[in-house]
Every structure is written in C-alpha cells, then in structure tokens.
CSV table of N, CA, C and O in Angstrom, one decimal:
chain,number,residue,atom,x,y,z
A,1,UNK,N,-7.0,11.5,-13.0
A,1,UNK,CA,-8.5,10.7,-13.4
A,1,UNK,C,-9.5,11.5,-13.2
A,1,UNK,O,-9.3,13.2,-13.1
A,2,UNK,N,-10.0,11.4,-14.2
A,2,UNK,CA,-11.4,12.5,-14.7
A,2,UNK,C,-11.0,13.3,-14.8
A,2,UNK,O,-11.6,14.5,-14.1
A,3,UNK,N,-10.3,14.0,-15.4
A,3,UNK,CA,-9.4,15.3,-15.6
A,3,UNK,C,-8.9,16.2,-14.4
A,3,UNK,O,-8.7,17.2,-14.5
A,4,UNK,N,-9.2,15.8,-13.7
A,4,UNK,CA,-8.0,16.0,-12.3
A,4,UNK,C,-7.1,14.9,-11.5
A,4,UNK,O,-7.0,14.4,-11.9
A,5,UNK,N,-6.3,16.8,-10.7
A,5,UNK,CA,-4.4,15.9,-10.8
A,5,UNK,C,-4.9,15.0,-9.2
A,5,UNK,O,-6.1,15.8,-8.4
A,6,UNK,N,-3.9,15.0,-9.1
A,6,UNK,CA,-3.7,13.8,-7.7
A,6,UNK,C,-3.8,15.0,-6.2
A,6,UNK,O,-4.7,14.6,-5.6
A,7,UNK,N,-2.9,16.3,-6.4
A,7,UNK,CA,-3.8,17.6,-5.9
A,7,UNK,C,-5.1,17.8,-5.6
A,7,UNK,O,-5.7,17.8,-4.6
A,8,UNK,N,-5.2,18.0,-6.5
A,8,UNK,CA,-6.6,17.6,-7.0
A,8,UNK,C,-7.8,17.1,-6.1
A,8,UNK,O,-8.7,17.6,-5.2
A,9,UNK,N,-7.6,16.1,-5.9
A,9,UNK,CA,-8.1,14.6,-5.9
A,9,UNK,C,-8.2,14.5,-3.6
A,9,UNK,O,-8.9,14.7,-2.9
A,10,UNK,N,-6.6,15.5,-4.1
A,10,UNK,CA,-7.2,14.9,-2.1
A,10,UNK,C,-7.3,16.4,-2.0
A,10,UNK,O,-7.6,16.0,-0.7
A,11,UNK,N,-7.4,17.3,-2.4
A,11,UNK,CA,-7.9,18.4,-1.6
A,11,UNK,C,-9.4,18.5,-2.0
A,11,UNK,O,-10.4,18.5,-0.7
A,12,UNK,N,-9.4,17.6,-3.0
A,12,UNK,CA,-11.2,17.3,-2.3
A,12,UNK,C,-11.3,16.8,-1.5
A,12,UNK,O,-12.7,16.4,-0.6
A,13,UNK,N,-10.8,15.4,-1.9
A,13,UNK,CA,-11.0,14.4,-0.3
A,13,UNK,C,-10.9,14.9,1.5
A,13,UNK,O,-11.8,14.4,1.7
A,14,UNK,N,-10.2,15.8,1.1
A,14,UNK,CA,-9.8,16.2,2.5
A,14,UNK,C,-11.2,16.6,3.3
A,14,UNK,O,-12.1,17.2,3.8
A,15,UNK,N,-11.7,18.1,1.9
A,15,UNK,CA,-12.6,19.3,2.3
A,15,UNK,C,-14.3,17.8,2.2
A,15,UNK,O,-15.1,18.1,2.8
A,16,UNK,N,-14.5,17.4,1.2
A,16,UNK,CA,-15.3,16.2,1.4
A,16,UNK,C,-15.1,15.6,2.6
A,16,UNK,O,-16.7,15.5,3.4
A,17,UNK,N,-14.1,15.2,3.4
A,17,UNK,CA,-14.0,14.1,4.1
A,17,UNK,C,-14.3,14.8,5.6
A,17,UNK,O,-16.3,14.9,6.5
A,18,UNK,N,-14.2,16.5,5.5
A,18,UNK,CA,-14.2,17.5,6.5
A,18,UNK,C,-16.4,18.0,6.8
A,18,UNK,O,-16.3,17.4,7.8
A,19,UNK,N,-16.4,17.5,5.4
A,19,UNK,CA,-17.3,17.9,5.4
A,19,UNK,C,-18.6,17.0,6.2
A,19,UNK,O,-19.3,17.1,6.7
A,20,UNK,N,-18.6,16.2,5.0
A,20,UNK,CA,-19.6,15.1,6.3
A,20,UNK,C,-19.2,14.8,7.8
A,20,UNK,O,-20.5,13.9,7.9
A,21,UNK,N,-18.5,14.7,7.9
A,21,UNK,CA,-17.9,14.4,9.4
A,21,UNK,C,-19.3,15.5,10.5
A,21,UNK,O,-19.6,14.8,11.5
A,22,UNK,N,-18.4,16.3,9.9
A,22,UNK,CA,-19.1,17.8,10.5
A,22,UNK,C,-21.5,18.1,10.7
A,22,UNK,O,-21.2,17.4,11.4
A,23,UNK,N,-21.4,16.7,9.0
A,23,UNK,CA,-22.5,16.5,8.5
A,23,UNK,C,-23.2,15.3,9.8
A,23,UNK,O,-23.8,15.6,10.9
A,24,UNK,N,-22.7,14.3,9.8
A,24,UNK,CA,-22.4,13.4,11.6
A,24,UNK,C,-22.3,14.0,13.1
A,24,UNK,O,-23.7,13.3,13.6
A,25,UNK,N,-21.9,14.6,12.6
A,25,UNK,CA,-22.0,15.1,13.9
A,25,UNK,C,-23.0,15.7,14.6
A,25,UNK,O,-23.3,15.8,15.4
A,26,UNK,N,-24.3,16.6,13.4
A,26,UNK,CA,-24.9,17.6,13.3
A,26,UNK,C,-26.2,16.1,12.9
A,26,UNK,O,-27.1,16.4,13.3
A,27,UNK,N,-25.9,15.3,13.1
A,27,UNK,CA,-27.3,14.2,12.3
A,27,UNK,C,-27.8,14.5,11.4
A,27,UNK,O,-28.7,14.5,11.5
A,28,UNK,N,-27.0,15.0,10.4
A,28,UNK,CA,-27.7,15.6,9.3
A,28,UNK,C,-27.1,15.5,8.1
A,28,UNK,O,-26.4,15.8,7.2
A,29,UNK,N,-28.0,14.5,7.3
A,29,UNK,CA,-27.2,14.0,6.0
A,29,UNK,C,-27.6,15.2,5.0
A,29,UNK,O,-27.8,16.8,5.1
A,30,UNK,N,-27.3,15.4,3.9
A,30,UNK,CA,-27.0,16.4,2.9
A,30,UNK,C,-27.3,15.6,1.2
A,30,UNK,O,-27.2,15.0,1.1
A,31,UNK,N,-27.4,16.5,0.5
A,31,UNK,CA,-27.9,15.7,-0.9
A,31,UNK,C,-26.0,15.6,-2.1
A,31,UNK,O,-25.1,16.9,-1.6
A,32,UNK,N,-25.9,15.5,-2.1
A,32,UNK,CA,-25.3,15.6,-3.9
A,32,UNK,C,-25.0,16.9,-4.0
A,32,UNK,O,-23.5,17.5,-3.8
A,33,UNK,N,-25.5,17.5,-4.9
A,33,UNK,CA,-25.5,19.5,-4.6
A,33,UNK,C,-25.0,20.0,-4.0
A,33,UNK,O,-24.4,20.7,-4.1
A,34,UNK,N,-25.7,20.1,-2.8
A,34,UNK,CA,-25.2,20.7,-1.2
A,34,UNK,C,-23.4,20.2,-1.7
A,34,UNK,O,-22.7,21.6,-1.2
A,35,UNK,N,-23.6,18.7,-1.4
A,35,UNK,CA,-21.3,18.1,-0.9
A,35,UNK,C,-21.2,19.3,-2.4
A,35,UNK,O,-20.0,19.7,-1.9
A,36,UNK,N,-21.5,19.4,-3.7
A,36,UNK,CA,-20.5,19.8,-4.6
A,36,UNK,C,-20.2,20.9,-4.1
A,36,UNK,O,-19.5,21.4,-4.5
A,37,UNK,N,-21.2,22.3,-4.0
A,37,UNK,CA,-21.7,23.5,-3.9
A,37,UNK,C,-20.4,23.7,-2.4
A,37,UNK,O,-19.4,25.3,-2.8
A,38,UNK,N,-20.6,23.3,-1.4
A,38,UNK,CA,-19.4,23.4,-0.4
A,38,UNK,C,-18.1,23.0,-1.2
A,38,UNK,O,-17.4,23.9,-0.4
A,39,UNK,N,-18.1,22.0,-1.6
A,39,UNK,CA,-16.7,22.3,-1.8
A,39,UNK,C,-15.6,23.2,-3.5
A,39,UNK,O,-14.9,23.3,-2.9
A,40,UNK,N,-16.9,23.4,-3.7
A,40,UNK,CA,-16.2,24.4,-4.7
A,40,UNK,C,-16.3,25.6,-3.9
A,40,UNK,O,-14.8,26.2,-3.8
A,41,UNK,N,-16.9,25.8,-2.9
A,41,UNK,CA,-16.9,27.1,-2.0
A,41,UNK,C,-15.4,27.1,-0.8
A,41,UNK,O,-14.7,27.3,-1.4
A,42,UNK,N,-14.9,26.1,-1.1
A,42,UNK,CA,-13.6,25.4,0.3
A,42,UNK,C,-13.0,24.9,-0.2
A,42,UNK,O,-11.4,25.3,0.1
A,43,UNK,N,-12.4,24.0,-1.5
A,43,UNK,CA,-11.5,23.8,-2.3
A,43,UNK,C,-11.3,25.2,-3.7
A,43,UNK,O,-10.2,24.8,-3.7
A,44,UNK,N,-11.7,25.9,-4.0
A,44,UNK,CA,-12.2,26.8,-4.8
A,44,UNK,C,-11.4,26.1,-6.3
A,44,UNK,O,-11.0,26.2,-6.8
A,45,UNK,N,-12.8,25.5,-6.4
A,45,UNK,CA,-11.6,24.7,-8.0
A,45,UNK,C,-13.4,24.6,-8.2
A,45,UNK,O,-14.7,24.6,-7.2
A,46,UNK,N,-13.2,24.3,-10.0
A,46,UNK,CA,-15.0,24.0,-10.4
A,46,UNK,C,-15.3,23.0,-10.1
A,46,UNK,O,-15.2,21.8,-9.2
A,47,UNK,N,-17.2,22.8,-9.7
A,47,UNK,CA,-17.4,22.1,-9.2
A,47,UNK,C,-17.8,20.9,-10.3
A,47,UNK,O,-17.4,21.2,-11.0
A,48,UNK,N,-18.3,19.6,-9.9
A,48,UNK,CA,-18.9,18.4,-10.6
A,48,UNK,C,-19.8,18.4,-11.4
A,48,UNK,O,-21.0,19.6,-11.0
A,49,UNK,N,-19.9,18.6,-12.8
A,49,UNK,CA,-21.1,19.2,-13.6
A,49,UNK,C,-22.3,17.5,-13.7
A,49,UNK,O,-22.2,16.7,-14.0
A,50,UNK,N,-23.1,17.7,-12.9
A,50,UNK,CA,-24.3,16.7,-12.6
A,50,UNK,C,-24.7,16.1,-13.6
A,50,UNK,O,-25.5,15.1,-14.4
A,51,UNK,N,-24.8,17.3,-15.0
A,51,UNK,CA,-25.4,16.6,-16.2
A,51,UNK,C,-24.3,16.2,-17.7
A,51,UNK,O,-25.1,15.5,-18.1
A,52,UNK,N,-23.6,15.0,-16.8
A,52,UNK,CA,-23.0,15.3,-17.4
A,52,UNK,C,-22.2,13.4,-17.0
A,52,UNK,O,-21.8,13.5,-15.9
A,53,UNK,N,-22.1,12.0,-17.6
A,53,UNK,CA,-21.6,11.4,-16.7
A,53,UNK,C,-20.9,10.6,-16.2
A,53,UNK,O,-20.8,10.4,-15.1
A,54,UNK,N,-19.8,11.3,-16.7
A,54,UNK,CA,-18.8,10.9,-16.3
A,54,UNK,C,-17.8,12.0,-14.3
A,54,UNK,O,-17.1,11.9,-14.4
A,55,UNK,N,-19.0,13.5,-15.1
A,55,UNK,CA,-19.1,14.2,-13.8
A,55,UNK,C,-19.5,13.2,-12.8
A,55,UNK,O,-19.5,13.4,-11.5
A,56,UNK,N,-20.5,12.3,-13.0
A,56,UNK,CA,-21.4,11.6,-12.2
A,56,UNK,C,-20.6,10.3,-11.2
A,56,UNK,O,-20.3,10.3,-10.4
A,57,UNK,N,-19.7,9.8,-12.4
A,57,UNK,CA,-19.2,9.1,-11.8
A,57,UNK,C,-17.8,9.4,-11.3
A,57,UNK,O,-17.2,9.0,-10.2
A,58,UNK,N,-17.2,10.7,-11.4
A,58,UNK,CA,-16.0,11.9,-10.5
A,58,UNK,C,-16.7,11.7,-9.5
A,58,UNK,O,-15.5,11.6,-8.6
A,59,UNK,N,-17.8,12.1,-9.1
A,59,UNK,CA,-18.1,12.3,-7.5
A,59,UNK,C,-18.4,10.4,-7.0
A,59,UNK,O,-17.8,11.2,-6.2
A,60,UNK,N,-18.4,10.1,-7.9
A,60,UNK,CA,-19.0,8.2,-7.2
A,60,UNK,C,-17.4,8.1,-6.9
A,60,UNK,O,-17.6,7.5,-5.8
A,61,UNK,N,-16.2,8.6,-7.2
A,61,UNK,CA,-14.9,8.4,-6.8
A,61,UNK,C,-14.1,8.6,-5.8
A,61,UNK,O,-13.3,8.8,-5.0
A,62,UNK,N,-15.0,10.9,-5.4
A,62,UNK,CA,-14.5,10.8,-4.5
A,62,UNK,C,-15.2,10.2,-3.2
A,62,UNK,O,-14.7,10.7,-2.2
A,63,UNK,N,-16.4,10.5,-3.7
A,63,UNK,CA,-17.0,9.4,-2.0
A,63,UNK,C,-16.2,8.3,-1.7
A,63,UNK,O,-16.2,8.0,-0.5
A,64,UNK,N,-15.7,7.7,-3.0
A,64,UNK,CA,-15.4,6.3,-2.8
A,64,UNK,C,-14.1,6.2,-1.6
A,64,UNK,O,-13.8,6.0,-0.9
A,65,UNK,N,-13.3,7.7,-2.2
A,65,UNK,CA,-11.8,8.1,-1.4
A,65,UNK,C,-12.3,8.7,-0.5
A,65,UNK,O,-11.9,8.3,0.5
A,66,UNK,N,-13.7,9.3,0.3
A,66,UNK,CA,-13.9,9.4,1.3
A,66,UNK,C,-14.5,8.6,2.3
A,66,UNK,O,-13.8,8.3,3.1
A,67,UNK,N,-15.1,7.1,1.3
A,67,UNK,CA,-14.9,6.7,2.4
A,67,UNK,C,-13.7,5.3,2.8
A,67,UNK,O,-13.4,5.1,3.6
A,68,UNK,N,-12.4,5.5,1.6
A,68,UNK,CA,-12.3,4.7,2.3
A,68,UNK,C,-10.6,5.4,3.4
A,68,UNK,O,-10.1,4.2,3.7
A,69,UNK,N,-10.8,6.8,3.2
A,69,UNK,CA,-10.2,7.3,4.0
A,69,UNK,C,-10.3,7.7,5.8
A,69,UNK,O,-10.0,7.6,6.9
A,70,UNK,N,-12.1,7.6,5.0
A,70,UNK,CA,-12.7,7.3,7.2
A,70,UNK,C,-13.0,5.9,7.4
A,70,UNK,O,-13.2,5.3,9.1
A,71,UNK,N,-12.9,5.2,6.2
A,71,UNK,CA,-13.9,3.8,7.0
A,71,UNK,C,-12.1,2.9,7.9
A,71,UNK,O,-13.2,2.0,8.7
A,72,UNK,N,-10.9,3.2,8.0
A,72,UNK,CA,-10.6,1.9,8.8
A,72,UNK,C,-10.8,2.3,10.7
A,72,UNK,O,-10.6,2.1,11.2
A,73,UNK,N,-11.2,4.0,10.2
A,73,UNK,CA,-11.1,4.6,11.6
A,73,UNK,C,-12.7,4.1,12.1
A,73,UNK,O,-12.9,3.7,13.3
A,74,UNK,N,-13.4,3.8,11.5
A,74,UNK,CA,-14.6,4.0,11.7
A,74,UNK,C,-15.9,3.1,11.4
A,74,UNK,O,-16.3,2.5,11.9
A,75,UNK,N,-15.0,2.6,10.6
A,75,UNK,CA,-15.9,1.0,10.0
A,75,UNK,C,-17.2,1.5,9.5
A,75,UNK,O,-17.9,-0.1,9.4
A,76,UNK,N,-16.8,2.2,9.6
A,76,UNK,CA,-18.4,2.8,8.3
A,76,UNK,C,-18.4,3.2,7.4
A,76,UNK,O,-17.5,4.2,6.8
A,77,UNK,N,-19.3,3.0,6.9
A,77,UNK,CA,-19.5,4.4,5.2
A,77,UNK,C,-19.9,5.3,5.2
A,77,UNK,O,-21.0,5.8,5.8
A,78,UNK,N,-19.3,6.7,5.3
A,78,UNK,CA,-19.6,8.2,5.5
A,78,UNK,C,-20.1,8.5,4.6
A,78,UNK,O,-21.0,9.5,4.9
A,79,UNK,N,-20.7,8.2,3.4
A,79,UNK,CA,-21.2,8.6,2.2
A,79,UNK,C,-22.7,7.9,1.9
A,79,UNK,O,-23.3,8.3,1.5
A,80,UNK,N,-23.2,7.3,2.8
A,80,UNK,CA,-24.4,7.3,3.4
A,80,UNK,C,-25.3,8.4,4.2
A,80,UNK,O,-26.0,8.1,4.0
A,81,UNK,N,-24.5,9.1,4.0
A,81,UNK,CA,-25.2,11.0,4.6
A,81,UNK,C,-25.5,11.1,3.2
A,81,UNK,O,-26.0,13.0,3.2
A,82,UNK,N,-24.7,11.0,1.9
A,82,UNK,CA,-25.0,11.9,0.5
A,82,UNK,C,-26.2,11.1,0.2
A,82,UNK,O,-26.1,9.7,-0.7
A,83,UNK,N,-27.6,11.8,0.1
A,83,UNK,CA,-28.4,11.9,-0.8
A,83,UNK,C,-29.0,11.7,-2.5
A,83,UNK,O,-27.9,13.4,-2.5
A,84,UNK,N,-29.6,11.8,-2.8
A,84,UNK,CA,-30.2,12.5,-4.0
A,84,UNK,C,-30.8,14.4,-3.5
A,84,UNK,O,-31.7,14.2,-2.7
A,85,UNK,N,-31.2,14.9,-4.3
A,85,UNK,CA,-32.0,16.3,-4.0
A,85,UNK,C,-33.3,15.9,-4.2
A,85,UNK,O,-33.5,14.6,-4.6
A,86,UNK,N,-33.9,16.1,-2.8
A,86,UNK,CA,-35.5,15.8,-3.1
A,86,UNK,C,-35.5,14.9,-3.2
A,86,UNK,O,-36.5,13.7,-3.6
A,87,UNK,N,-34.6,13.5,-2.6
A,87,UNK,CA,-35.2,12.1,-2.3
A,87,UNK,C,-34.9,11.7,-0.9
A,87,UNK,O,-33.9,12.5,0.3
A,88,UNK,N,-35.1,11.2,0.0
A,88,UNK,CA,-35.0,9.8,0.5
A,88,UNK,C,-34.1,8.9,0.5
A,88,UNK,O,-34.6,7.7,1.0
A,89,UNK,N,-32.9,8.9,-0.3
A,89,UNK,CA,-32.3,7.2,-1.0
A,89,UNK,C,-31.2,7.6,-1.2
A,89,UNK,O,-30.6,8.1,-2.1
A,90,UNK,N,-30.3,6.7,-0.4
A,90,UNK,CA,-28.4,6.4,-1.7
A,90,UNK,C,-28.3,6.3,-2.5
A,90,UNK,O,-29.4,5.3,-3.6
A,91,UNK,N,-27.3,6.7,-3.5
A,91,UNK,CA,-27.2,6.7,-5.0
A,91,UNK,C,-26.5,5.1,-5.1
A,91,UNK,O,-26.4,3.8,-4.1
A,92,UNK,N,-27.2,4.2,-6.4
A,92,UNK,CA,-26.8,2.9,-6.3
A,92,UNK,C,-25.3,2.8,-5.9
A,92,UNK,O,-24.5,1.9,-6.5
A,93,UNK,N,-24.3,3.4,-6.5
A,93,UNK,CA,-22.5,3.8,-6.1
A,93,UNK,C,-22.9,3.0,-5.2
A,93,UNK,O,-21.5,2.4,-4.4
A,94,UNK,N,-23.5,4.0,-4.0
A,94,UNK,CA,-23.2,3.7,-2.6
A,94,UNK,C,-22.9,2.1,-2.0
A,94,UNK,O,-22.6,1.8,-1.7
A,95,UNK,N,-24.9,1.6,-2.8
A,95,UNK,CA,-24.8,-0.2,-2.8
A,95,UNK,C,-23.1,-0.6,-4.0
A,95,UNK,O,-22.5,-1.3,-3.0
A,96,UNK,N,-23.3,-0.6,-4.3
A,96,UNK,CA,-22.1,-0.9,-5.7
A,96,UNK,C,-20.8,-0.9,-4.0
A,96,UNK,O,-19.7,-1.8,-4.1
A,97,UNK,N,-20.2,0.2,-4.3
A,97,UNK,CA,-19.4,0.1,-3.3
A,97,UNK,C,-19.6,-0.8,-1.6
A,97,UNK,O,-18.6,-1.3,-1.4
A,98,UNK,N,-20.1,-0.5,-1.0
A,98,UNK,CA,-20.6,-1.7,0.0
A,98,UNK,C,-20.5,-3.0,-1.0
A,98,UNK,O,-20.1,-3.9,0.2
A,99,UNK,N,-20.6,-3.7,-1.9
A,99,UNK,CA,-20.7,-4.4,-2.3
A,99,UNK,C,-19.5,-5.2,-2.9
A,99,UNK,O,-19.0,-6.1,-2.1
A,100,UNK,N,-18.7,-4.1,-3.0
A,100,UNK,CA,-17.1,-3.9,-3.9
A,100,UNK,C,-16.1,-4.7,-2.1
A,100,UNK,O,-15.3,-5.6,-1.7
A,101,UNK,N,-16.7,-4.2,-1.0
A,101,UNK,CA,-16.3,-3.8,0.4
A,101,UNK,C,-16.1,-4.7,1.0
A,101,UNK,O,-15.8,-4.9,1.8
A,102,UNK,N,-18.1,-5.7,0.4
A,102,UNK,CA,-18.2,-7.1,1.7
A,102,UNK,C,-19.2,-7.0,1.8
A,102,UNK,O,-19.1,-7.7,2.8
A,103,UNK,N,-19.4,-6.0,2.6
A,103,UNK,CA,-20.4,-5.2,3.5
A,103,UNK,C,-22.1,-5.5,3.0
A,103,UNK,O,-22.8,-5.9,4.2
A,104,UNK,N,-22.0,-5.6,2.0
A,104,UNK,CA,-23.7,-6.4,1.6
A,104,UNK,C,-23.7,-6.8,0.3
A,104,UNK,O,-22.2,-7.0,-0.6
A,105,UNK,N,-24.9,-8.3,0.2
A,105,UNK,CA,-24.2,-8.9,-0.8
A,105,UNK,C,-24.9,-9.3,-1.9
A,105,UNK,O,-25.1,-7.9,-1.6
A,106,UNK,N,-23.9,-9.3,-3.1
A,106,UNK,CA,-24.2,-8.4,-4.6
A,106,UNK,C,-25.2,-9.3,-4.7
A,106,UNK,O,-26.1,-8.3,-5.9
A,107,UNK,N,-26.5,-10.0,-4.3
A,107,UNK,CA,-27.7,-10.5,-5.1
A,107,UNK,C,-28.4,-10.1,-3.9
A,107,UNK,O,-29.5,-10.5,-3.6
A,108,UNK,N,-28.1,-8.6,-2.7
A,108,UNK,CA,-29.4,-8.1,-1.8
A,108,UNK,C,-30.2,-7.6,-2.3
A,108,UNK,O,-30.5,-6.5,-3.3
A,109,UNK,N,-31.6,-7.9,-1.2
A,109,UNK,CA,-33.3,-7.5,-2.1
A,109,UNK,C,-33.0,-5.6,-2.2
A,109,UNK,O,-32.2,-5.4,-1.1
A,110,UNK,N,-34.0,-5.1,-2.3
A,110,UNK,CA,-33.8,-4.4,-2.3
A,110,UNK,C,-34.6,-3.7,-0.7
A,110,UNK,O,-34.0,-2.5,-0.3
A,111,UNK,N,-35.2,-4.7,0.1
A,111,UNK,CA,-35.4,-4.7,1.5
A,111,UNK,C,-33.9,-4.6,1.6
A,111,UNK,O,-34.2,-3.6,3.1
A,112,UNK,N,-32.8,-5.2,1.3
A,112,UNK,CA,-32.1,-5.1,2.4
A,112,UNK,C,-30.8,-4.5,2.1
A,112,UNK,O,-30.5,-3.9,3.3
A,113,UNK,N,-30.8,-3.8,1.1
A,113,UNK,CA,-30.0,-2.6,0.9
A,113,UNK,C,-30.9,-1.3,1.7
A,113,UNK,O,-29.9,-0.8,1.7
A,114,UNK,N,-32.2,-1.3,1.3
A,114,UNK,CA,-32.5,-0.4,2.5
A,114,UNK,C,-32.2,-0.2,3.7
A,114,UNK,O,-31.9,0.8,4.8
A,115,UNK,N,-32.7,-1.5,4.9
A,115,UNK,CA,-32.1,-1.9,5.9
A,115,UNK,C,-30.3,-1.8,6.3
A,115,UNK,O,-29.7,-0.9,7.3
A,116,UNK,N,-29.4,-2.0,4.7
A,116,UNK,CA,-27.9,-1.7,4.9
A,116,UNK,C,-28.2,-0.3,5.3
A,116,UNK,O,-27.0,0.2,6.7
A,117,UNK,N,-28.3,0.2,4.3
A,117,UNK,CA,-27.6,2.0,4.9
A,117,UNK,C,-28.7,2.8,5.3
A,117,UNK,O,-28.1,3.6,6.5
A,118,UNK,N,-29.9,2.6,6.4
A,118,UNK,CA,-30.7,3.1,7.6
A,118,UNK,C,-29.7,2.4,8.7
A,118,UNK,O,-29.4,3.6,9.4
A,119,UNK,N,-28.8,1.7,8.6
A,119,UNK,CA,-28.2,0.8,9.7
A,119,UNK,C,-26.5,1.6,10.0
A,119,UNK,O,-26.3,1.7,10.8
A,120,UNK,N,-26.2,2.0,8.2
A,120,UNK,CA,-24.9,2.8,8.5
A,120,UNK,C,-25.2,4.0,8.8
A,120,UNK,O,-24.6,4.7,9.5
A,121,UNK,N,-26.5,4.6,8.9
A,121,UNK,CA,-27.1,5.6,9.7
A,121,UNK,C,-26.8,5.9,10.9
A,121,UNK,O,-26.5,6.6,11.2
A,122,UNK,N,-27.3,4.7,11.3
A,122,UNK,CA,-27.4,4.9,12.7
A,122,UNK,C,-26.5,5.0,13.2
A,122,UNK,O,-26.1,5.4,14.4
A,123,UNK,N,-25.7,4.3,12.8
A,123,UNK,CA,-25.1,3.9,13.6
A,123,UNK,C,-23.3,5.1,13.9
A,123,UNK,O,-22.6,5.4,14.1
A,124,UNK,N,-23.4,6.2,12.2
A,124,UNK,CA,-22.8,7.1,12.0
A,124,UNK,C,-23.5,8.1,13.5
A,124,UNK,O,-22.5,8.5,13.7
A,125,UNK,N,-25.0,8.0,13.2
A,125,UNK,CA,-25.2,8.6,14.4
A,125,UNK,C,-24.4,8.5,15.8
A,125,UNK,O,-24.6,9.0,16.7
A,126,UNK,N,-24.8,7.2,16.1
A,126,UNK,CA,-24.1,6.8,17.7
A,126,UNK,C,-23.1,7.2,17.5
A,126,UNK,O,-22.7,7.3,18.7
A,127,UNK,N,-21.7,7.2,17.1
A,127,UNK,CA,-20.6,7.2,16.5
A,127,UNK,C,-19.9,8.4,16.4
A,127,UNK,O,-19.1,8.9,17.3
A,128,UNK,N,-20.7,9.9,16.1
A,128,UNK,CA,-20.6,10.6,15.7
A,128,UNK,C,-21.1,12.1,16.2
A,128,UNK,O,-20.8,13.1,16.7
A,129,UNK,N,-22.7,12.2,16.6
A,129,UNK,CA,-24.1,12.6,16.8
A,129,UNK,C,-22.9,12.9,18.6
A,129,UNK,O,-22.9,12.6,19.5
A,130,UNK,N,-23.4,14.5,18.6
A,130,UNK,CA,-23.7,15.1,20.1
A,130,UNK,C,-24.5,15.1,20.7
A,130,UNK,O,-23.9,15.3,22.3
A,131,UNK,N,-26.1,14.3,19.8
A,131,UNK,CA,-26.6,14.0,20.8
A,131,UNK,C,-26.4,12.9,22.2
A,131,UNK,O,-27.1,12.5,23.1
A,132,UNK,N,-24.9,11.8,21.2
A,132,UNK,CA,-24.6,10.8,22.1
A,132,UNK,C,-23.7,11.1,22.6
A,132,UNK,O,-22.5,11.8,22.3
A,133,UNK,N,-23.4,10.5,24.0
A,133,UNK,CA,-22.5,10.9,25.2
A,133,UNK,C,-21.1,9.4,24.2
A,133,UNK,O,-20.7,9.2,23.5
C-alpha cells in the first residue's frame, strides 16, 4: 500500500506511535513535517513527500494505523496532536476518521469539529501528561 511493504508500515506505525505518545506525555503537539522528519530518523527509510497527493494520503494512512493501534487502550485519537506546520488546527483526515469511527457526526459544523478536536487534546493531556497524576 502506497508503495511500502507491510514490514515498513509496521515499523512506521511503531515509531509514530512512540513519538506521539512522547508528545502526549509532554502535552506538546507536533506538525506533519516534524513527525515525518522524526520517522526518517528513527526508522531509517525515506520520508513522505508532501508535495504529492498520494504521499499526503500515505501519511493519513499512517495516522489511521496509529489511532487504530492506540485507541482500544486509550479510547482517544492520538492523531489529534498532529497539526499543519505554522497552523493551529487538525487536518481534514482527522475529522474524517473521527466520523468514520462514529465519534463525530458526518454533518458536524466547523464549531463542532473544533470542539471535538479540543476535547481530544484535553483528554490526551489528562491521560498522558506528566503534569497530571
């Protein structure tokens, strides 16, 4: 899928999950760009080329895999921590996945989407941040 083997996806998922859990414990969001650079360092394979639509979709697939792996234990969408570079919002894939998982109405307004995202961030902080018992 997306030109990567199952073994590569497994390594990317593990490294991405580890990185996002580190960020959750620090209550510190990240960008797609930083996540990509971290994966290149930790997994030693080529990163995603965000100038290409298929590579942006591949990063979305990776975030889906990470959420799928973590959500049974946390009940949350760890991908809420990933923002666009120089922005303060989640990407449309985040909300699409939330709708697919039945966590957000398919007809959610922009305000409802933002409230859902902020609530996910709050819950991630409560669950993982070292500042909370």
